[in-house]
Amino acid sequence: MPLCAELYQKQAARLGLDELQMYDEALVYPNGNATPIGSTSELVEKARNMYHELSPETGEFFDFMAEYELFDLETKPGKHMGGYCTFLPNFKAPFIFSNFNGTSADVDVLTHEAGHAFEAYYASRHLPLLELVHSTSEINEIHSMAMEQFTYPWMDKFFCERADEYRYAHLCGTMTTIPYLVAVDEFQHKVFENPKMSAKERRAVWHQIELDYLPWRHYDGNKFLSEGGFWMQKQHIFLYPFYYVDYALAQTCASQLFIKSTKNHKEAWDNYLALCSMGGKYGYFETLEKAGLDNPFKEDTVKKVVESIRGLIDEFEAKLNK
Ligand SMILES: [Zn+2]
């Protein structure tokens, strides 16, 4: 939280604002966030080159995806919204679905969803049973979130002269999302402990949680949101109870791989391949240990990760201001 508060303060200064409003939080730069250059097919081709340069394993994987047309990326009239990666077990083939919209989210699909897809491709060729290919989401999201960061060096391909801006914004985002992720979890604990709460009481609970975890949040005088109505926009609370915090656990581990990659890329990549080859074969703690990752539930893990990421954010920022 102290790091996030600082990052938001710097963002407000960059945007020339005294106070960030909710709708400003996503705007990192006054001239707009960095957007990728190229059509969908050009972005896929750039991704293919990138995965060939990253490793033989990812190169082979992406060729397979391209050869069998395992993408549906373009936005079309009447198409279902959203983006995800799924798996066709009979063909040991991942499939990536998305709605490209010309923002950096398109690149996130080619890294995040491709991270899930790579794991499915790789694990299904390393494990004897397809039932073992996937783990639970606090592991599965490490596959995808780590890939978002392993691919930083190739972001020049997608963002050209704004690549450093993308990398800085993305790295800050890995930290600034965490307080919200855990706030959603804490809210659900309180709601399930007290099922008879009124709608107003639930809003009061969310409002208090926001004061604790998101003290930088301002709703520009909107009464409903300022009194705690914001919790309702998170569909996970309605559809997938207690799932959202998994992203925070996964990010804490993905960050460890990223930190390691800045010191020793080979060791970090070997850890990542080991992680992907295990799929869901082992339990959570055993999987982390075999992949060389510190357990996020251990008291000093978050502290160590945040301290290192803070240093890297400072480095990225210095590069940006050069
Ligand atoms: Zn994911």
Short mmCIF file of C-alpha atoms and ligand atoms in Angstrom, two decimals:
data_model
loop_
_atom_site.label_atom_id
_atom_site.label_comp_id
_atom_site.label_asym_id
_atom_site.label_seq_id
_atom_site.Cartn_x
_atom_site.Cartn_y
_atom_site.Cartn_z
CA MET A 1 0.00 0.00 0.00
CA PRO A 2 2.70 2.60 0.77
CA LEU A 3 4.28 1.85 -2.62
CA CYS A 4 0.92 2.09 -4.41
CA ALA A 5 0.09 5.38 -2.68
CA GLU A 6 3.41 6.77 -3.90
CA LEU A 7 2.82 5.53 -7.46
CA TYR A 8 -0.63 7.12 -7.57
CA GLN A 9 0.79 10.36 -6.20
CA LYS A 10 3.37 10.42 -9.00
CA GLN A 11 0.64 9.63 -11.50
CA ALA A 12 -1.47 12.57 -10.30
CA ALA A 13 1.56 14.85 -10.65
CA ARG A 14 2.19 13.53 -14.20
CA LEU A 15 -1.42 14.22 -15.12
CA GLY A 16 -1.31 17.68 -13.49
CA LEU A 17 -4.03 16.81 -10.95
CA ASP A 18 -4.21 17.54 -7.24
CA GLU A 19 -6.21 14.40 -6.65
CA LEU A 20 -6.76 11.33 -8.86
CA GLN A 21 -10.40 10.41 -9.40
CA MET A 22 -11.45 6.82 -10.00
CA TYR A 23 -11.63 7.42 -13.75
CA ASP A 24 -8.06 8.83 -13.80
CA GLU A 25 -6.46 5.73 -12.27
CA ALA A 26 -6.21 3.90 -15.60
CA LEU A 27 -4.67 6.87 -17.40
CA VAL A 28 -0.94 6.62 -16.78
CA TYR A 29 0.30 9.37 -19.12
CA PRO A 30 -1.27 12.74 -20.01
CA ASN A 31 -0.93 12.00 -23.74
CA GLY A 32 -2.70 8.63 -23.33
CA ASN A 33 -1.37 5.18 -22.53
CA ALA A 34 0.96 3.42 -24.96
CA THR A 35 -0.90 1.45 -27.64
CA PRO A 36 0.46 -1.30 -29.89
CA ILE A 37 1.32 -0.58 -33.51
CA GLY A 38 -0.04 -2.88 -36.23
CA SER A 39 -3.05 -4.91 -37.36
CA THR A 40 -4.07 -8.12 -35.59
CA SER A 41 -2.16 -10.29 -38.05
CA GLU A 42 0.90 -8.06 -37.69
CA LEU A 43 0.72 -8.31 -33.89
CA VAL A 44 0.46 -12.10 -34.11
CA GLU A 45 3.48 -12.17 -36.43
CA LYS A 46 5.43 -9.99 -33.98
CA ALA A 47 4.43 -12.36 -31.18
CA ARG A 48 5.62 -15.31 -33.24
CA ASN A 49 9.05 -13.72 -33.73
CA MET A 50 9.17 -12.84 -30.05
CA TYR A 51 8.40 -16.39 -28.89
CA HIS A 52 11.05 -17.77 -31.26
CA GLU A 53 13.63 -15.43 -29.75
CA LEU A 54 12.54 -16.13 -26.16
CA SER A 55 13.17 -19.90 -26.21
CA PRO A 56 12.97 -23.01 -28.42
CA GLU A 57 10.02 -24.24 -26.32
CA THR A 58 7.93 -21.10 -26.82
CA GLY A 59 8.90 -20.92 -30.50
CA GLU A 60 7.62 -24.45 -31.12
CA PHE A 61 4.47 -23.68 -29.12
CA PHE A 62 3.62 -20.53 -31.06
CA ASP A 63 4.21 -22.21 -34.43
CA PHE A 64 1.71 -24.88 -33.38
CA MET A 65 -0.83 -22.20 -32.42
CA ALA A 66 -0.38 -20.43 -35.76
CA GLU A 67 -0.35 -23.59 -37.86
CA TYR A 68 -3.65 -24.86 -36.44
CA GLU A 69 -5.26 -21.38 -36.23
CA LEU A 70 -5.85 -21.63 -32.50
CA PHE A 71 -6.78 -17.95 -32.13
CA ASP A 72 -10.00 -15.97 -32.37
CA LEU A 73 -8.77 -12.47 -31.64
CA GLU A 74 -10.69 -9.96 -33.77
CA THR A 75 -13.75 -8.14 -32.43
CA LYS A 76 -16.77 -8.89 -34.63
CA PRO A 77 -20.46 -7.90 -34.47
CA GLY A 78 -22.40 -10.35 -32.29
CA LYS A 79 -19.28 -12.00 -30.88
CA HIS A 80 -19.18 -12.88 -27.18
CA MET A 81 -17.18 -10.38 -25.10
CA GLY A 82 -14.07 -11.13 -23.10
CA GLY A 83 -10.82 -12.94 -23.47
CA TYR A 84 -9.60 -16.28 -22.20
CA CYS A 85 -7.56 -19.36 -23.00
CA THR A 86 -9.16 -22.79 -23.13
CA PHE A 87 -7.88 -26.26 -23.98
CA LEU A 88 -8.94 -28.91 -26.51
CA PRO A 89 -7.70 -32.08 -24.76
CA ASN A 90 -8.19 -34.47 -27.69
CA PHE A 91 -5.69 -32.44 -29.70
CA LYS A 92 -3.51 -31.30 -26.78
CA ALA A 93 -4.26 -27.87 -28.23
CA PRO A 94 -4.80 -24.60 -26.35
CA PHE A 95 -7.20 -22.06 -27.88
CA ILE A 96 -7.10 -18.29 -27.31
CA PHE A 97 -10.25 -16.19 -27.52
CA SER A 98 -10.22 -12.42 -27.35
CA ASN A 99 -11.70 -9.13 -28.59
CA PHE A 100 -8.87 -6.89 -29.76
CA ASN A 101 -9.57 -3.20 -29.24
CA GLY A 102 -6.35 -1.41 -30.21
CA THR A 103 -5.12 -0.91 -26.62
CA SER A 104 -2.22 -2.44 -24.71
CA ALA A 105 -4.74 -5.10 -23.59
CA ASP A 106 -4.25 -6.70 -27.02
CA VAL A 107 -0.60 -7.29 -26.20
CA ASP A 108 -1.58 -8.55 -22.76
CA VAL A 109 -3.63 -11.24 -24.56
CA LEU A 110 -0.58 -12.25 -26.59
CA THR A 111 1.45 -12.55 -23.37
CA HIS A 112 -1.04 -13.38 -20.57
CA GLU A 113 -3.37 -15.75 -22.44
CA ALA A 114 -0.39 -17.07 -24.38
CA GLY A 115 1.23 -17.84 -21.01
CA HIS A 116 -1.77 -20.00 -20.10
CA ALA A 117 -1.68 -21.54 -23.58
CA PHE A 118 2.03 -22.27 -23.39
CA GLU A 119 1.61 -24.03 -20.05
CA ALA A 120 -1.24 -26.17 -21.43
CA TYR A 121 0.79 -27.03 -24.53
CA TYR A 122 3.94 -27.80 -22.55
CA ALA A 123 2.37 -29.64 -19.58
CA SER A 124 0.17 -31.81 -21.81
CA ARG A 125 3.33 -33.03 -23.53
CA HIS A 126 5.14 -33.68 -20.22
CA LEU A 127 2.49 -35.28 -18.04
CA PRO A 128 1.02 -38.77 -18.43
CA LEU A 129 -2.58 -37.72 -17.69
CA LEU A 130 -4.43 -34.78 -19.23
CA GLU A 131 -6.30 -34.36 -15.91
CA LEU A 132 -2.99 -33.14 -14.47
CA VAL A 133 -2.39 -30.40 -17.06
CA HIS A 134 -3.99 -27.60 -15.04
CA SER A 135 -3.50 -26.64 -11.43
CA THR A 136 -5.66 -24.32 -9.32
CA SER A 137 -5.80 -20.66 -10.31
CA GLU A 138 -3.25 -19.36 -7.77
CA ILE A 139 -0.74 -21.51 -9.72
CA ASN A 140 -2.29 -21.19 -13.19
CA GLU A 141 -2.13 -17.39 -13.03
CA ILE A 142 1.61 -17.53 -12.37
CA HIS A 143 2.02 -19.12 -15.82
CA SER A 144 0.27 -16.19 -17.47
CA MET A 145 1.43 -13.30 -15.29
CA ALA A 146 5.07 -14.40 -15.45
CA MET A 147 4.86 -14.54 -19.25
CA GLU A 148 3.64 -10.92 -19.30
CA GLN A 149 6.94 -9.99 -17.67
CA PHE A 150 9.31 -12.45 -19.36
CA THR A 151 8.33 -10.74 -22.62
CA TYR A 152 9.23 -7.18 -21.50
CA PRO A 153 12.45 -7.12 -23.58
CA TRP A 154 10.39 -7.63 -26.76
CA MET A 155 7.88 -4.86 -26.14
CA ASP A 156 9.80 -2.56 -28.51
CA LYS A 157 8.36 -4.70 -31.32
CA PHE A 158 4.81 -3.80 -30.27
CA PHE A 159 5.10 -0.28 -28.82
CA CYS A 160 8.09 1.08 -30.73
CA GLU A 161 9.28 4.36 -29.14
CA ARG A 162 6.73 4.02 -26.30
CA ALA A 163 7.98 0.59 -25.15
CA ASP A 164 9.58 1.99 -21.98
CA GLU A 165 6.30 3.72 -21.13
CA TYR A 166 4.44 0.43 -21.55
CA ARG A 167 6.95 -1.47 -19.39
CA TYR A 168 6.85 1.14 -16.61
CA ALA A 169 3.03 1.28 -16.62
CA HIS A 170 2.77 -2.51 -16.64
CA LEU A 171 5.25 -2.98 -13.81
CA CYS A 172 3.46 -0.36 -11.67
CA GLY A 173 0.19 -2.14 -12.50
CA THR A 174 1.47 -5.43 -11.09
CA MET A 175 1.67 -3.69 -7.70
CA THR A 176 -1.29 -1.27 -7.80
CA THR A 177 -3.80 -4.05 -8.50
CA ILE A 178 -2.87 -6.05 -5.40
CA PRO A 179 -4.66 -3.93 -2.74
CA TYR A 180 -7.89 -4.15 -4.76
CA LEU A 181 -7.49 -7.92 -5.25
CA VAL A 182 -7.21 -8.50 -1.51
CA ALA A 183 -9.97 -5.96 -0.74
CA VAL A 184 -12.40 -8.02 -2.84
CA ASP A 185 -11.39 -11.13 -0.87
CA GLU A 186 -11.81 -9.47 2.52
CA PHE A 187 -15.20 -8.14 1.47
CA GLN A 188 -16.36 -11.64 0.59
CA HIS A 189 -15.21 -12.98 3.97
CA LYS A 190 -17.31 -10.35 5.74
CA VAL A 191 -20.34 -10.91 3.49
CA PHE A 192 -20.31 -14.69 3.92
CA GLU A 193 -19.84 -14.34 7.69
CA ASN A 194 -22.93 -12.12 7.87
CA PRO A 195 -25.42 -13.31 5.23
CA LYS A 196 -28.26 -11.24 6.75
CA MET A 197 -26.64 -7.86 6.10
CA SER A 198 -28.77 -5.32 4.25
CA ALA A 199 -27.59 -3.83 0.96
CA LYS A 200 -26.73 -0.63 2.80
CA GLU A 201 -24.70 -2.51 5.41
CA ARG A 202 -22.77 -4.28 2.66
CA ARG A 203 -21.96 -0.93 1.07
CA ALA A 204 -20.74 0.33 4.46
CA VAL A 205 -18.48 -2.73 4.76
CA TRP A 206 -17.01 -2.11 1.30
CA HIS A 207 -16.54 1.57 2.08
CA GLN A 208 -14.57 0.71 5.24
CA ILE A 209 -12.44 -1.80 3.29
CA GLU A 210 -11.71 0.88 0.70
CA LEU A 211 -10.52 3.24 3.45
CA ASP A 212 -8.20 0.49 4.69
CA TYR A 213 -6.85 -0.81 1.36
CA LEU A 214 -7.52 1.87 -1.27
CA PRO A 215 -7.18 5.17 0.62
CA TRP A 216 -6.25 6.91 -2.67
CA ARG A 217 -9.66 6.13 -4.19
CA HIS A 218 -11.90 9.17 -4.92
CA TYR A 219 -15.28 9.07 -6.67
CA ASP A 220 -15.58 12.73 -7.69
CA GLY A 221 -18.55 13.29 -5.39
CA ASN A 222 -20.64 10.37 -6.68
CA LYS A 223 -22.75 9.55 -3.62
CA PHE A 224 -23.53 5.90 -4.40
CA LEU A 225 -19.90 4.99 -5.10
CA SER A 226 -18.52 7.11 -2.24
CA GLU A 227 -20.76 5.17 0.17
CA GLY A 228 -19.44 1.78 -0.97
CA GLY A 229 -21.42 0.88 -4.10
CA PHE A 230 -18.29 0.08 -6.10
CA TRP A 231 -18.09 -3.53 -4.91
CA MET A 232 -20.97 -4.50 -7.22
CA GLN A 233 -18.98 -4.02 -10.41
CA LYS A 234 -16.79 -7.06 -9.66
CA GLN A 235 -18.46 -10.05 -11.27
CA HIS A 236 -16.21 -12.52 -9.43
CA ILE A 237 -18.07 -11.70 -6.20
CA PHE A 238 -21.28 -12.97 -7.79
CA LEU A 239 -19.89 -15.82 -9.89
CA TYR A 240 -16.61 -17.09 -8.41
CA PRO A 241 -16.45 -16.65 -4.61
CA PHE A 242 -12.97 -16.36 -3.07
CA TYR A 243 -11.25 -16.67 -6.44
CA TYR A 244 -10.09 -13.09 -6.87
CA VAL A 245 -7.29 -13.15 -4.27
CA ASP A 246 -5.64 -15.93 -6.28
CA TYR A 247 -4.41 -13.26 -8.68
CA ALA A 248 -2.61 -11.53 -5.79
CA LEU A 249 -0.97 -14.79 -4.73
CA ALA A 250 0.00 -15.52 -8.32
CA GLN A 251 1.36 -12.01 -8.90
CA THR A 252 3.54 -12.31 -5.81
CA CYS A 253 5.10 -15.42 -7.38
CA ALA A 254 5.24 -14.07 -10.95
CA SER A 255 7.05 -11.03 -9.53
CA GLN A 256 9.63 -13.33 -7.97
CA LEU A 257 10.32 -14.88 -11.39
CA PHE A 258 10.59 -11.41 -12.91
CA ILE A 259 12.98 -10.20 -10.19
CA LYS A 260 15.10 -13.30 -10.73
CA SER A 261 15.05 -12.82 -14.52
CA THR A 262 16.62 -9.37 -14.16
CA LYS A 263 19.60 -10.97 -12.38
CA ASN A 264 19.79 -14.39 -14.02
CA HIS A 265 17.47 -14.94 -16.96
CA LYS A 266 18.44 -18.58 -17.45
CA GLU A 267 17.72 -19.58 -13.88
CA ALA A 268 14.38 -17.75 -13.90
CA TRP A 269 13.38 -19.31 -17.23
CA ASP A 270 14.37 -22.80 -16.00
CA ASN A 271 12.19 -22.26 -12.92
CA TYR A 272 9.35 -21.20 -15.21
CA LEU A 273 9.69 -24.25 -17.46
CA ALA A 274 9.80 -26.48 -14.37
CA LEU A 275 6.63 -24.80 -13.10
CA CYS A 276 4.85 -25.25 -16.43
CA SER A 277 5.92 -28.89 -16.80
CA MET A 278 4.31 -29.75 -13.43
CA GLY A 279 0.81 -28.49 -14.26
CA GLY A 280 -1.40 -29.61 -11.40
CA LYS A 281 0.62 -32.68 -10.44
CA TYR A 282 1.48 -31.41 -6.94
CA GLY A 283 -0.23 -29.35 -4.26
CA TYR A 284 0.25 -25.59 -3.99
CA PHE A 285 3.19 -25.43 -1.58
CA GLU A 286 5.05 -28.33 -3.19
CA THR A 287 4.65 -26.78 -6.64
CA LEU A 288 6.09 -23.48 -5.40
CA GLU A 289 9.03 -25.21 -3.76
CA LYS A 290 9.87 -27.26 -6.86
CA ALA A 291 9.76 -24.07 -8.96
CA GLY A 292 12.10 -22.21 -6.59
CA LEU A 293 9.38 -19.79 -5.44
CA ASP A 294 8.88 -18.38 -1.93
CA ASN A 295 5.52 -19.02 -0.34
CA PRO A 296 3.44 -15.78 -0.35
CA PHE A 297 1.88 -16.77 3.01
CA LYS A 298 5.29 -16.56 4.71
CA GLU A 299 5.54 -13.26 6.49
CA ASP A 300 8.60 -11.82 4.75
CA THR A 301 7.74 -12.88 1.17
CA VAL A 302 5.54 -9.92 0.24
CA LYS A 303 7.97 -7.51 1.88
CA LYS A 304 10.95 -8.91 -0.04
CA VAL A 305 9.07 -8.91 -3.35
CA VAL A 306 7.79 -5.35 -2.93
CA GLU A 307 11.24 -4.04 -1.95
CA SER A 308 12.79 -5.54 -5.09
CA ILE A 309 9.97 -4.37 -7.36
CA ARG A 310 10.24 -0.89 -5.88
CA GLY A 311 13.90 -0.84 -6.94
CA LEU A 312 13.01 -2.01 -10.45
CA ILE A 313 10.22 0.57 -10.75
CA ASP A 314 12.79 3.25 -9.84
CA GLU A 315 15.12 1.89 -12.56
CA PHE A 316 12.33 1.85 -15.15
CA GLU A 317 11.33 5.36 -14.14
CA ALA A 318 14.89 6.66 -14.48
CA LYS A 319 15.02 5.20 -17.99
CA LEU A 320 11.73 6.88 -18.82
CA ASN A 321 12.92 10.29 -17.67
CA LYS A 322 16.18 10.11 -19.59
ZN ZN B 1 -5.24 -15.59 -16.54
#
